[in-house]
Each structure stands twice: as structure tokens, then as C-alpha cells.
XYZ file of C-alpha atoms in Angstrom:
697
model
C -0.262 0.163 -0.055
C 1.076 3.007 -0.812
C -0.041 6.881 -0.599
C -1.294 8.338 -4.292
C -0.753 12.353 -5.415
C -3.047 13.796 -8.025
C -1.220 16.677 -9.545
C -3.077 17.941 -12.499
C 0.089 17.848 -15.474
C 1.721 14.586 -16.504
C 4.967 16.646 -16.694
C 5.041 17.269 -12.822
C 4.711 13.321 -12.418
C 8.679 13.343 -13.166
C 9.933 16.053 -11.462
C 7.477 15.045 -8.322
C 9.099 11.225 -8.076
C 12.693 12.882 -7.931
C 11.909 13.779 -4.738
C 9.407 11.885 -3.284
C 10.382 8.179 -1.855
C 8.954 4.999 -3.760
C 6.259 5.265 -1.122
C 4.411 7.994 -3.145
C 2.334 6.876 -6.356
C 1.756 10.102 -8.341
C -0.235 10.456 -11.563
C -1.993 13.029 -12.914
C -5.956 14.241 -13.731
C -4.476 16.244 -16.890
C -7.100 19.562 -15.965
C -10.327 19.310 -15.120
C -12.390 15.987 -14.949
C -15.977 17.947 -14.693
C -17.619 20.853 -15.441
C -21.043 22.266 -17.014
C -22.571 19.929 -20.037
C -22.124 21.538 -23.464
C -25.697 20.862 -24.357
C -27.414 23.219 -21.806
C -26.704 25.724 -19.885
C -26.543 23.467 -16.544
C -27.413 26.600 -14.157
C -30.521 26.027 -12.012
C -31.142 29.774 -11.541
C -34.200 29.221 -9.779
C -32.388 27.387 -7.308
C -29.969 29.554 -6.015
C -27.752 28.695 -8.740
C -27.158 25.839 -8.263
C -24.483 23.870 -11.230
C -25.183 20.608 -12.528
C -21.574 19.177 -13.335
C -20.836 16.403 -14.813
C -18.272 13.966 -15.902
C -16.627 15.004 -18.966
C -16.562 12.719 -21.902
C -13.142 11.981 -22.648
C -12.127 11.533 -19.860
C -13.716 8.923 -18.951
C -10.869 6.307 -18.791
C -8.717 8.828 -16.205
C -11.446 9.058 -14.039
C -11.789 5.127 -14.048
C -8.011 4.959 -13.621
C -7.786 7.072 -10.561
C -10.429 5.247 -8.997
C -8.874 2.310 -9.437
C -5.431 3.333 -7.543
C -7.361 5.252 -5.313
C -8.995 2.393 -3.682
C -5.483 0.245 -3.224
C -3.610 3.356 -1.433
C -3.842 4.567 2.423
C -4.791 8.156 1.760
C -5.184 10.612 -1.767
C -3.744 13.953 -1.489
C -5.032 16.439 -3.821
C -1.994 18.302 -5.642
C -4.118 20.652 -8.340
C -2.078 23.655 -9.364
C -1.945 26.609 -6.480
C -5.038 28.691 -7.515
C -8.457 28.611 -7.706
C -8.645 26.660 -10.440
C -6.185 24.280 -9.134
C -8.274 24.160 -5.938
C -11.500 23.284 -7.898
C -9.890 20.264 -9.884
C -9.278 19.344 -6.365
C -12.842 19.251 -4.978
C -14.396 17.691 -8.241
C -11.933 14.797 -7.135
C -12.455 14.493 -3.734
C -16.178 14.797 -4.938
C -15.457 12.063 -7.668
C -13.685 9.785 -5.541
C -16.204 10.524 -2.391
C -13.442 12.034 -0.292
C -14.306 13.895 3.068
C -13.791 17.239 3.241
C -12.453 17.904 6.172
C -9.666 15.437 6.054
C -5.984 17.249 5.339
C -5.714 16.082 1.933
C -4.975 18.967 -0.013
C -1.442 20.065 -0.822
C 0.242 22.619 -2.924
C 3.285 23.279 -4.098
C 4.572 26.788 -4.958
C 8.021 25.403 -6.190
C 8.745 21.878 -8.034
C 12.077 21.963 -5.974
C 12.838 19.415 -3.053
C 12.069 22.484 -0.464
C 9.110 23.713 -1.863
C 7.586 19.538 -2.481
C 9.143 19.065 1.080
C 7.149 22.346 2.482
C 4.284 21.136 0.535
C 3.373 17.577 2.203
C 4.465 18.669 5.023
C 1.096 20.652 5.574
C -1.873 19.144 3.964
C -4.936 21.018 4.523
C -8.707 21.020 4.106
C -9.363 21.552 0.521
C -11.031 25.707 0.475
C -14.118 25.905 -0.024
C -13.722 30.346 -0.263
C -11.151 29.242 -3.395
C -13.451 26.950 -3.935
C -16.404 28.787 -4.739
C -14.753 32.065 -6.238
C -13.919 29.778 -8.930
C -17.384 28.225 -9.415
C -18.544 31.607 -8.862
C -16.472 32.935 -11.835
C -17.232 29.606 -13.949
C -21.403 29.918 -13.709
C -21.328 34.111 -13.975
C -19.315 33.323 -17.767
C -21.851 30.061 -18.201
C -24.470 32.862 -17.742
C -23.856 35.431 -20.165
C -22.434 32.307 -23.072
C -25.288 30.635 -23.088
C -27.688 33.793 -22.342
C -26.436 36.173 -24.739
C -24.524 34.128 -27.624
C -28.342 32.512 -28.981
C -29.090 36.237 -29.117
C -25.793 36.974 -31.129
C -26.764 34.308 -33.604
C -30.518 35.573 -34.140
C -29.422 38.852 -34.574
C -25.886 38.586 -36.822
C -24.828 35.108 -37.730
C -24.739 31.988 -35.614
C -20.992 30.859 -34.204
C -20.625 34.516 -32.080
C -20.435 33.619 -28.646
C -19.950 36.509 -25.548
C -18.443 36.894 -22.328
C -18.197 39.291 -19.322
C -13.971 39.493 -19.931
C -13.440 39.407 -23.456
C -16.843 41.591 -24.710
C -14.786 43.695 -22.493
C -11.509 43.370 -24.494
C -12.825 43.534 -27.706
C -14.991 47.478 -26.493
C -11.450 48.282 -25.892
C -9.796 47.526 -28.651
C -12.630 48.343 -30.671
C -12.810 52.513 -28.684
C -8.992 52.230 -29.830
C -9.579 51.953 -32.984
C -12.401 54.945 -32.600
C -10.235 56.916 -31.535
C -7.600 56.554 -34.193
C -10.097 56.950 -36.738
C -11.436 60.393 -35.330
C -7.506 61.204 -34.885
C -7.219 64.880 -36.816
C -3.173 65.072 -36.851
C -1.933 68.918 -35.887
C 1.316 70.353 -37.266
C 4.101 71.280 -34.391
C 7.558 73.072 -34.477
C 10.657 72.237 -32.661
C 13.853 74.032 -32.313
C 16.950 71.970 -31.641
C 20.545 73.027 -31.713
C 23.967 71.321 -31.441
C 26.657 72.683 -29.216
C 30.486 71.516 -28.801
C 32.090 73.068 -25.792
C 35.279 73.970 -25.707
C 37.704 71.101 -25.557
C 35.151 68.336 -25.907
C 35.166 65.755 -28.775
C 31.566 65.616 -29.324
C 28.636 67.955 -29.883
C 25.308 68.149 -27.089
C 22.177 68.450 -28.120
C 19.632 71.030 -27.197
C 15.968 71.745 -27.465
C 14.083 75.531 -27.213
C 12.311 75.764 -24.084
C 10.647 79.097 -23.553
C 10.619 82.129 -25.781
C 10.652 85.266 -23.558
C 9.582 83.271 -20.153
C 6.706 81.410 -22.166
C 7.138 78.350 -23.072
C 7.197 77.854 -27.527
C 4.241 76.817 -29.095
C 5.340 76.924 -32.866
C 2.803 76.092 -35.361
C 4.162 76.808 -38.902
C 7.941 76.848 -40.480
C 7.010 80.996 -40.768
C 7.060 81.191 -36.720
C 9.844 79.521 -36.528
C 11.611 80.664 -39.156
C 11.289 83.734 -37.449
C 12.546 82.345 -33.999
C 15.651 81.215 -35.972
C 16.173 84.730 -37.336
C 16.195 86.142 -33.716
C 18.660 83.927 -32.972
C 20.897 84.483 -36.372
C 24.531 85.261 -35.364
C 23.430 85.599 -31.538
C 25.473 84.745 -28.738
C 25.128 81.531 -26.754
C 25.416 81.558 -22.846
C 25.373 78.793 -20.171
C 23.531 80.935 -17.304
C 22.473 77.672 -15.279
C 24.430 74.275 -14.527
C 22.483 72.011 -12.078
C 24.573 68.802 -10.473
C 22.948 65.873 -8.824
C 23.324 62.234 -7.960
C 19.871 60.089 -9.445
C 19.588 56.783 -7.837
C 17.507 54.504 -9.840
C 15.949 51.513 -8.458
C 15.949 48.029 -10.046
C 12.534 46.490 -11.645
C 10.850 44.159 -8.910
C 10.451 40.965 -9.937
C 8.235 39.714 -12.642
C 4.613 39.102 -12.210
C 2.165 37.332 -14.662
C 1.396 40.293 -16.468
C 4.941 42.158 -16.122
C 6.267 38.276 -17.752
C 3.809 38.555 -20.406
C 4.374 42.590 -21.257
C 8.275 41.878 -21.039
C 8.867 38.863 -23.185
C 6.703 40.839 -25.837
C 9.008 43.554 -25.817
C 12.308 41.857 -25.814
C 11.463 38.400 -27.380
C 8.812 38.921 -29.491
C 6.667 36.213 -27.209
C 2.838 35.819 -27.744
C 1.426 35.647 -24.546
C 0.545 32.467 -24.865
C 3.922 31.195 -25.575
C 5.286 33.049 -23.087
C 2.509 30.784 -20.285
C 2.978 28.046 -22.012
C 7.359 27.892 -22.097
C 6.799 29.072 -18.794
C 4.182 26.425 -17.518
C 7.163 23.940 -18.693
C 9.786 25.655 -16.597
C 7.751 25.386 -13.504
C 6.795 21.804 -14.022
C 10.085 20.884 -14.562
C 13.020 20.256 -17.139
C 15.966 17.630 -17.592
C 18.749 19.458 -16.412
C 22.180 17.843 -16.690
C 23.311 15.650 -13.256
C 20.299 17.030 -11.812
C 17.354 15.405 -13.960
C 14.193 17.211 -13.866
C 14.025 20.369 -11.981
C 11.160 22.664 -11.887
C 13.245 26.267 -12.284
C 10.434 28.854 -11.992
C 8.092 29.345 -8.772
C 4.302 29.024 -10.206
C 3.599 31.659 -12.936
C 0.237 32.652 -12.331
C 0.678 35.650 -9.562
C 0.374 39.393 -9.633
C 2.715 39.181 -6.026
C 5.732 40.913 -6.036
C 6.444 39.028 -2.477
C 10.131 37.617 -2.543
C 10.759 35.067 0.000
C 13.327 35.707 2.677
C 15.097 32.478 1.732
C 14.748 33.083 -2.111
C 16.275 36.777 -1.411
C 19.264 35.103 0.758
C 20.566 32.939 -2.225
C 20.426 35.673 -4.434
C 22.463 37.801 -2.435
C 25.260 35.044 -2.363
C 25.232 34.732 -5.759
C 25.250 38.635 -6.355
C 28.059 38.219 -3.362
C 30.314 35.901 -4.617
C 29.940 37.442 -8.501
C 29.910 40.957 -8.190
C 30.822 42.160 -4.695
C 29.491 42.870 -1.555
C 29.203 46.856 -3.127
C 25.980 44.933 -5.314
C 24.155 43.864 -2.276
C 22.165 46.391 -1.237
C 22.135 48.175 2.270
C 18.374 47.108 2.890
C 16.229 44.805 0.830
C 14.529 46.542 -1.426
C 10.828 47.101 -1.644
C 8.068 47.473 -4.394
C 4.827 48.792 -3.989
C 2.290 46.593 -4.164
C -0.887 47.243 -6.240
C -4.184 47.596 -4.479
C -6.433 44.351 -5.703
C -2.877 42.244 -5.994
C -3.320 38.733 -3.911
C -0.109 37.774 -1.738
C -1.036 33.748 -2.124
C 2.222 33.389 -3.895
C 5.860 35.229 -4.770
C 6.774 36.813 -7.763
C 7.952 34.568 -10.475
C 11.442 34.043 -9.959
C 13.917 30.973 -10.036
C 13.687 28.099 -7.685
C 17.309 27.583 -7.587
C 18.703 31.214 -8.057
C 22.809 28.926 -8.304
C 21.448 27.507 -11.757
C 22.830 30.239 -14.009
C 21.133 30.283 -17.843
C 23.863 29.774 -18.928
C 24.113 26.393 -16.963
C 20.157 25.918 -18.184
C 21.643 25.987 -21.498
C 24.597 23.422 -21.296
C 21.749 20.978 -20.418
C 20.020 20.787 -24.202
C 16.586 22.920 -22.779
C 14.671 24.263 -25.804
C 15.355 27.931 -27.344
C 12.062 29.019 -25.872
C 13.233 27.421 -22.761
C 16.385 29.380 -22.102
C 15.662 32.519 -23.245
C 12.064 33.076 -20.948
C 14.280 31.154 -17.970
C 17.585 34.206 -18.791
C 14.734 36.848 -18.622
C 13.079 35.690 -15.530
C 16.229 34.553 -14.082
C 17.885 37.893 -14.554
C 15.016 40.131 -13.370
C 14.943 38.583 -10.250
C 18.904 38.577 -9.060
C 18.781 42.505 -10.689
C 15.697 43.432 -8.404
C 17.554 41.926 -5.332
C 20.890 43.971 -6.266
C 21.858 47.395 -5.560
C 20.417 50.660 -6.842
C 22.277 52.369 -10.010
C 23.818 55.345 -8.832
C 23.615 58.709 -12.214
C 25.920 62.183 -12.179
C 22.989 63.596 -13.786
C 23.433 67.243 -15.207
C 21.078 69.869 -16.373
C 22.024 72.877 -18.508
C 20.086 76.199 -19.497
C 21.610 78.013 -22.659
C 20.204 81.876 -22.913
C 20.251 83.777 -25.902
C 18.151 86.911 -27.151
C 15.473 86.037 -24.477
C 15.074 82.162 -25.643
C 16.331 79.216 -23.684
C 18.006 76.135 -24.522
C 17.924 73.125 -22.131
C 19.971 70.265 -21.910
C 20.522 67.393 -19.806
C 22.632 64.539 -19.688
C 24.559 61.450 -17.152
C 27.292 59.627 -16.650
C 27.040 56.378 -14.858
C 28.604 56.634 -11.023
C 27.921 53.208 -10.041
C 25.917 50.350 -12.627
C 24.517 48.985 -9.669
C 21.950 46.089 -11.150
C 22.378 47.719 -14.567
C 25.344 45.928 -14.985
C 23.383 42.596 -15.591
C 19.564 44.102 -16.726
C 17.755 47.310 -17.469
C 13.945 46.933 -17.863
C 12.830 47.759 -21.481
C 11.257 50.972 -22.433
C 8.638 51.894 -24.623
C 10.616 54.844 -26.285
C 14.476 55.530 -26.942
C 15.102 58.074 -23.898
C 16.724 61.496 -24.488
C 20.346 61.666 -26.139
C 22.837 60.728 -24.064
C 24.305 63.741 -23.766
C 28.063 64.622 -22.185
C 27.798 67.752 -20.609
C 30.706 67.306 -18.116
C 33.037 70.355 -20.162
C 30.093 72.843 -19.708
C 30.171 75.434 -16.873
C 28.274 78.507 -16.047
C 28.847 81.768 -17.964
C 30.603 79.765 -21.216
C 30.287 80.964 -24.373
C 28.938 78.526 -26.993
C 28.186 78.987 -30.604
C 26.046 76.378 -32.002
C 27.505 73.376 -34.737
C 23.824 73.084 -35.642
C 20.422 75.032 -34.762
C 17.151 74.374 -36.496
C 13.670 73.853 -36.907
C 12.235 70.586 -36.564
C 8.892 69.696 -38.812
C 6.453 67.176 -36.870
C 3.354 66.130 -36.552
C 1.224 64.849 -33.437
C 0.197 60.847 -33.667
C -2.735 58.958 -32.502
C -2.753 56.721 -29.927
C -1.157 53.835 -30.918
C -3.368 50.336 -31.086
C -3.479 47.491 -28.431
C -0.016 45.132 -28.785
C -1.114 41.981 -26.882
C 1.445 43.605 -23.991
C -0.305 46.633 -23.939
C -3.169 44.964 -23.799
C -2.599 43.000 -20.998
C -1.222 46.137 -19.131
C -4.746 47.668 -19.766
C -6.316 44.110 -17.920
C -4.266 44.748 -14.910
C -4.320 48.720 -14.646
C -7.972 48.755 -14.918
C -8.707 45.525 -13.247
C -10.250 43.247 -15.716
C -9.510 39.532 -15.406
C -6.804 37.948 -13.200
C -3.841 36.594 -13.922
C -4.984 32.950 -15.122
C -7.358 34.658 -17.540
C -5.517 37.443 -19.848
C -3.882 34.324 -21.943
C -7.282 32.798 -22.295
C -9.354 36.300 -22.927
C -7.065 37.309 -25.902
C -6.803 34.002 -27.170
C -10.996 33.722 -27.406
C -11.213 36.790 -29.214
C -8.560 35.974 -31.977
C -10.277 33.029 -32.508
C -13.829 34.388 -32.494
C -12.532 36.633 -35.345
C -13.681 39.356 -33.120
C -10.108 40.627 -33.566
C -6.862 40.252 -35.992
C -3.490 40.798 -35.511
C -1.720 43.550 -37.665
C 2.059 42.731 -37.003
C 2.169 43.180 -33.082
C -1.456 45.182 -33.064
C -4.748 44.293 -32.280
C -7.560 45.447 -34.362
C -11.256 44.557 -34.773
C -12.763 43.384 -37.580
C -15.582 44.222 -39.523
C -17.513 41.375 -37.301
C -15.944 42.604 -34.463
C -17.229 46.003 -34.253
C -20.505 44.928 -35.375
C -20.979 42.966 -32.292
C -19.101 45.594 -30.185
C -21.947 47.839 -31.029
C -24.519 45.662 -30.890
C -23.565 44.809 -27.202
C -22.742 48.259 -26.289
C -26.126 49.849 -27.739
C -28.049 46.675 -25.481
C -25.666 45.850 -22.872
C -23.642 48.188 -20.967
C -22.722 46.535 -18.111
C -21.376 44.135 -19.919
C -19.432 46.008 -21.583
C -18.116 48.265 -18.874
C -14.738 48.353 -17.845
C -15.894 49.478 -13.897
C -18.729 47.096 -13.888
C -16.915 44.417 -15.084
C -13.457 45.953 -12.609
C -16.280 45.218 -9.524
C -17.575 41.688 -10.520
C -13.802 40.776 -10.225
C -13.591 42.633 -6.876
C -16.551 40.320 -5.597
C -14.941 36.987 -6.854
C -11.874 38.151 -4.590
C -14.410 39.257 -1.916
C -15.721 35.677 -2.454
C -12.450 33.891 -2.095
C -11.157 35.781 1.144
C -14.570 34.363 3.136
C -16.250 37.912 2.958
C -19.273 37.456 0.487
C -21.429 34.509 -0.176
C -20.833 33.078 -4.271
C -24.334 32.821 -4.507
C -24.725 37.020 -3.672
C -22.426 37.882 -6.562
C -24.673 36.378 -9.332
C -27.995 37.375 -7.390
C -26.253 41.072 -7.580
C -25.641 40.565 -11.209
C -28.128 38.386 -13.052
C -30.848 40.838 -12.340
C -29.825 43.336 -14.295
C -28.468 41.077 -16.830
C -31.768 39.491 -17.190
C -33.511 43.013 -17.432
C -31.225 44.057 -20.260
C -31.681 40.965 -22.374
C -35.208 40.669 -22.254
C -35.132 44.306 -23.542
C -32.851 43.905 -25.801
C -35.054 41.040 -27.728
C -38.234 43.374 -27.643
C -36.099 46.531 -29.258
C -34.757 44.000 -31.920
C -37.572 41.618 -32.652
C -37.561 41.149 -36.143
C -33.980 42.916 -36.729
C -30.605 41.622 -37.653
C -27.608 43.259 -38.306
C -25.177 42.688 -41.070
C -21.360 42.301 -40.579
C -19.936 44.747 -43.978
C -18.034 42.954 -46.788
C -14.560 44.708 -47.371
C -14.003 45.514 -50.616
C -10.726 44.360 -53.103
C -9.560 45.100 -55.943
C -10.006 41.559 -57.210
C -12.371 40.206 -60.459
C -14.352 37.032 -60.125
C -12.701 34.917 -62.602
C -16.235 32.730 -63.083
C -19.127 36.460 -63.387
C -16.483 38.943 -63.567
C -17.886 40.619 -60.296
C -16.022 42.113 -57.318
C -14.617 40.366 -54.510
C -15.082 40.804 -50.998
C -13.471 39.330 -48.260
C -16.244 37.609 -45.505
C -15.629 37.149 -42.448
C -16.622 32.579 -41.550
C -16.141 29.956 -39.037
C -12.623 29.812 -39.653
C -11.552 33.176 -40.359
C -11.030 35.353 -43.803
C -12.307 34.545 -47.270
C -12.782 35.726 -50.562
C -16.236 35.464 -51.899
C -18.021 36.831 -54.943
C -19.867 40.002 -54.504
C -22.461 38.620 -57.038
C -23.618 35.345 -53.997
C -26.360 33.867 -54.446
C -26.221 33.510 -58.427
C -22.398 33.049 -57.779
C -20.743 31.080 -54.959
C -17.419 31.392 -55.914
C -15.179 31.092 -52.953
C -10.982 30.821 -52.503
C -9.009 31.570 -49.298
C -6.882 34.847 -49.303
C -3.475 34.301 -49.962
C -0.398 37.078 -50.079
C 2.670 36.957 -51.944
C 5.759 36.598 -49.725
C 8.589 38.210 -52.853
C 9.972 34.676 -52.333
C 10.080 31.832 -55.543
C 9.395 28.284 -54.342
C 12.857 26.730 -54.418
C 11.183 23.226 -55.843
C 9.263 24.357 -59.624
C 10.198 28.429 -59.166
C 6.724 29.705 -58.847
C 5.616 31.894 -56.446
C 5.987 31.341 -52.396
C 2.146 32.496 -50.890
C 1.784 32.948 -46.629
C -1.208 30.883 -45.951
C -3.319 29.699 -43.199
C -4.128 26.402 -41.686
C -8.225 25.276 -41.006
C -6.782 26.416 -37.570
C -5.675 29.320 -38.716
C -2.108 29.244 -38.248
C 0.406 30.724 -41.034
C 2.509 28.687 -43.243
C 3.866 29.402 -47.145
C 3.502 27.487 -49.732
C 3.684 26.979 -53.295
C 1.128 28.650 -54.997
C 1.180 25.732 -57.709
C -0.079 23.729 -54.668
C -1.281 20.646 -54.832
C 1.180 19.748 -58.009
C 4.127 21.396 -56.021
C 4.055 20.251 -52.727
C 6.357 22.745 -51.243
C 5.749 23.609 -47.743
C 7.376 25.523 -44.395
C 7.144 27.194 -41.618
C 10.452 28.867 -42.162
C 10.156 32.706 -43.367
C 10.902 33.703 -47.463
C 13.027 36.784 -47.613
C 14.282 39.097 -50.258
C 17.768 37.946 -49.503
C 19.247 35.278 -52.655
C 21.218 32.432 -51.920
C 25.060 33.269 -52.577
C 25.469 29.570 -53.560
C 22.901 28.625 -56.042
C 20.440 31.728 -55.969
C 17.250 30.555 -54.568
C 15.353 32.871 -52.345
C 16.878 32.544 -48.665
C 14.399 31.548 -45.369
C 14.591 32.635 -42.105
C 14.113 29.720 -39.693
C 13.609 29.709 -36.198
C 12.980 33.762 -35.203
C 15.731 36.773 -35.537
C 18.463 34.454 -33.650
C 17.751 31.695 -36.040
C 19.583 30.534 -39.360
C 19.689 31.870 -42.825
C 18.213 28.520 -44.617
C 18.406 27.264 -48.351
C 15.466 24.626 -49.182
C 16.718 24.763 -52.904
C 17.608 20.560 -53.505
C 20.961 19.660 -53.130
C 22.440 23.131 -52.110
C 22.440 22.822 -48.366
C 23.370 26.369 -47.598
C 22.964 27.611 -44.000
C 23.859 30.642 -42.022
C 23.616 31.928 -38.211
C 21.457 35.200 -38.480
C 23.867 36.195 -36.038
C 27.147 35.969 -38.643
C 24.840 37.389 -41.456
C 24.605 40.698 -39.491
C 27.828 40.954 -38.697
């Protein structure tokens, strides 16, 4: 007889077995085993919102195996992930196995290390019904919204659509931003910029016109700018003020789920889904040379920036050995905690700070695993290091009532920047060297020019900035960011334009209908308040059924009014016009949005039913037959590249075709493995390839 531990993911099994004795058997539920039925609402609204759970059909074999093994064991431990979802999975397992909810059979592992697993097994507890109820409340809320609203959208727009509490708000945010961009009217403005070369300096420094006769300049035309330039023509420039100070720059906090997704997007060009997939792998355990399977990071769904004393001490040990005592702060760095942050977990950090990225890389982890681990490791170690000290200088230069300002800095002590600096959204100010500038110096401009600018519209959301907006507005939680973005893309409400997210015509029509008839569902504040209520349920401050009661009354009323107002009406999704002509009837082709995304269709439908997929010419030539290489999409929406003569020519690849030609045979070159990958030639018998790092030198 042995004890049985049930985890969610089979990947964890090897990692756990490495640290546990043979007295334990470990199996995986592979996620949820029970859920609400797909064929009906599954919630008794009139009877306290009682959910009707059923076993998931394709999980019957797993359930049978778990029951069989549980019968043979002395004790069952429920080891779902340490969050609401994991608690709910554990509760469902207890229901399936008939376990006593008063028993202490729930264990959690905040990190899959020897100490983390030992700590978890030493402190089994009862299932936390507050966590379970918070998950149930979210699940039931989302089911009610989805199953009540979706049929309405089917009848009024088209079949197959869906609505959701958070996804509908996300679509509205993206649509609102698009509308801001459309309404934006660009305005012309001018700046006057100068370059001065102080006596004894090797490089000139940059300065900007800051005031004219004590007033901030507002130059709206070339004529106005030229007047000021004429006023300064041949004038003498004098340094009237030099201010020196020491600025101390603090390191960025260790990662939360949100900041990890944002930084991985900016620095690694990872989509949020890719980031979380790799983070899950690092948490659950990867093979490390001479160590076996090791959980490399702490739990990756968290909005806490807290770090344990043990982890901080381990970081200090590494910093002291690598950089010296000066790089350890006199008092531990503290980071501001957001008001709605849950402190159940630590920040995302390496489980073994002594395992450097190079050591992990040498163990043969995947490229993505190495890149993300390196990012997490460097961010954490840097967060525990001393501040960077900078000598800053700002100077005022006056001429004929016009004042120019310049600023610069030099590093006094590099501190944490020796290892890591957070990616900035802007390029920052020019790095001026002002050490040779003194008060009362007379300067002659090496360059003095007026520069034309135009105000820019707000940028479209990227995945990174949308996740940041989710966090700032309080809609969603770390576990919902990726599913929300994935859903609105899969439903074709939103599409990618490079790294930007923009609404489709379907998304805009659906959002307009939702905004007119379901204002609360798409209201950011209302959704944020709902998230706060779910947090109260988790904290035991509110009954989960009360949350549902507060929501449902207003929602049911809105739905009834919408049904009445829209009776007999239907909304058409506008087609996108194209320059292509239907080869069957000669009418223009239009772009429509179907179940699997966009496609081309004849505008003469139903008289002409010609349709075809949308393809984009990449400019590359097929290495097999010399015809065009087109960008295509699989049925699941994944992009790939293939010959236009398919199926006669079977060439296809995930590698990106480039304008560059193979120096060996002249065929199109392809980029394999991202920006840090290789240039490859797919011409048979050629074999040319070159690392991109070498190609860029």
C-alpha cells in the first residue's frame, strides 16, 4: 500500500518522483475531470444558481484509472495547482472519489524543488471552499453570460458567435481605441533643436528650445519657426545655469504574470500564449544535466511581487560571489504592491538562483525555455541588487530671450544595470556628455534648425499593452489574460496586424450591438467590480451566490429589453472590398469572415457562389518549381508558407521567405527559428545555411 498524489499535469510526475520516496504514487488528472454540460445551461437559476456538474466525456478512462488506484492506496493527496482553478479541480476530485472534505488531503507546491515539495507535503490542509466558491462563481457567471447572450447574437448577427464577461470588454477596448484613431486629427508643430560643442569636448551635445521670453514655445508653422531662427541668427549663446545632482535608479520588481507577458513580448517577441506555455514547462520541470527533472521557476500565475527571505538570501550569495558586496543593497529592495494584488504566491522567480542561464542552456533545454528562463533569472537577480547611481547634469543656455535646455548623465555606480535593465517603450533622451560645460560659458551652435512634427494618434493595442490595460483597470486576473486574448482572436472579433491588435468588421458590429443593449457587460468599471467581488468570495467576505444574485437581476432585465428592441431585426456584417475580380462571373470579390476566419467570396452571391482562401504573395520563389511562395493559413488559423501551384507542387514550410538570395545557388533564402535563428536555402542539394548573428555582422 502507498499514498497517491494526484497532480494536474503529467509533466510534473517525473519532477515529483525525483524528490519523493517510493511510498508515493503520482498520477495526473490532466486538468478538469468535471464541468458544466455543453448541451445546456447546466445552472438552476431559480434554485440558488446550483450548478449541475457532469464527468467530461473524454476523461472517463482517466477517472476510471484514478478511482482504481485510489482504492488501493492508504491516503489520497490532491495536488492541483496553487490557485482557484487548482482548488476547484481538487474539490471535483474529492467529489468523484467520495473523499471527506474535512480531511487534510490538499497539498500545494509553490515551486517544484526539494524544499518546495517537502514543505507542501508537510502541511496538508482541508480544501479551501472559499477558493472553490470563487472559481464556481466565475464559471457560473461566464456560463450564464455565454449561454444567454450567444443565442441572441446568433439570431441578430450570425450563428457561431459568442459573448463573455471579460472578452466582450476586451473587444470594446480594442474597438474604442480604433475609433479614437479614426477620429484623430493630426496637428502640425515645430521644435527648434541645437547642437553645441563646448571647448575641449570631442562630441557636440543636443539641446531643445524650452522657452521664448519666459513662455513655453508653441510653434505651429514654418513661418513662426523661421522668425525665431532669424532672431537667433548670429546671436551669442551663454550658459546661465548648470545643475548637478546624483540620481539613484531602482531596479524593476521581479515579474508578475502581467509584467512577464509584457516584457517577453517587448524583448523576445513572444505572444502571451507562448510565454505562458514556456513558463508552465519551466515550473513543472525540465531535464537539467546531473540533476534530472528540475522545476526551474516558481508558480507563474501571480500578481504578487513578494520574495521569500530564503530566495533573497540565495540571490545575495550569488551577487556577492559574482559582483561583490557593493552590489548588495544595505536594506532589501521594496516594491509597491497594487491594491487588488493577491499575495498568495511569491513573484515569478528562479527556484534555484544558483542555476545560471548558461548552466541551464548547457543542459539542452529548448531555445524558448532558455530565453524565458534567462529573462526571469536576470530580472529576479537584478531586483535584489543595489541601485544604479548616476551623476546628472542639466544646463540652461540663453540667447536673445530664448532658453535652450540640455540634460545628460554619467554612470557613477552601475549597480543592477550591470546585469539587466527593463525595456523602455521610448528611446529616451539623447545621451549628452555635459562634463565640459560650465556656467557663463559662451557657446556657438554647430547646428541650429527648426524641425517639423505632427501629433500622432494613440497606438493600437499590442498583446503586451492590452495585458497592461487589463491589470491597470482590474478586469481579469493573471489566469484569464491569455484565455481572453486567445478567445477574441479565435472568434475573429480581433485580428493581428503585425504585433498590433485591430478589430474586424465582425468585432465592430458585435461590439456596437453589445454597447447599445448590454452596457454593463461591456463596461470596464462594472467588470472590474465583479472581479473585486470574486476576490471577496475568495477571502470569505461574500457568499458566491450573492455575487450571482447581484449580477443576474440587471442582466436578465437588459436581455429582455434587447430582445424586445431587436425583435424582427438583424445586423449585417459589412464586407471588405477588394480589387480582385471573380474569375467565374466578373463581379468584384469581397472579403467575408467565416467560422475559420477571413476568405474571399464573390459579391454576386447567391447567383455566384465562388469562394477562395486569402493568400499573400511573399515575393519569394518556390525552391522546387520557381513559382510564387504564398503566405497561407491552416484550418486552425496557423500561418505557413507554400507554393502557389499546390497541390501540383508540394513545397510548404514554417520558415519565413526573405528578399535575400542564396549566395550558393541564387534561390530564395528563408529565416528559420526567429530573429536569432538561421538563414537557410531549401533548394534540393544546395544545403546553404548561416547563423543570423553572422549574417548581420
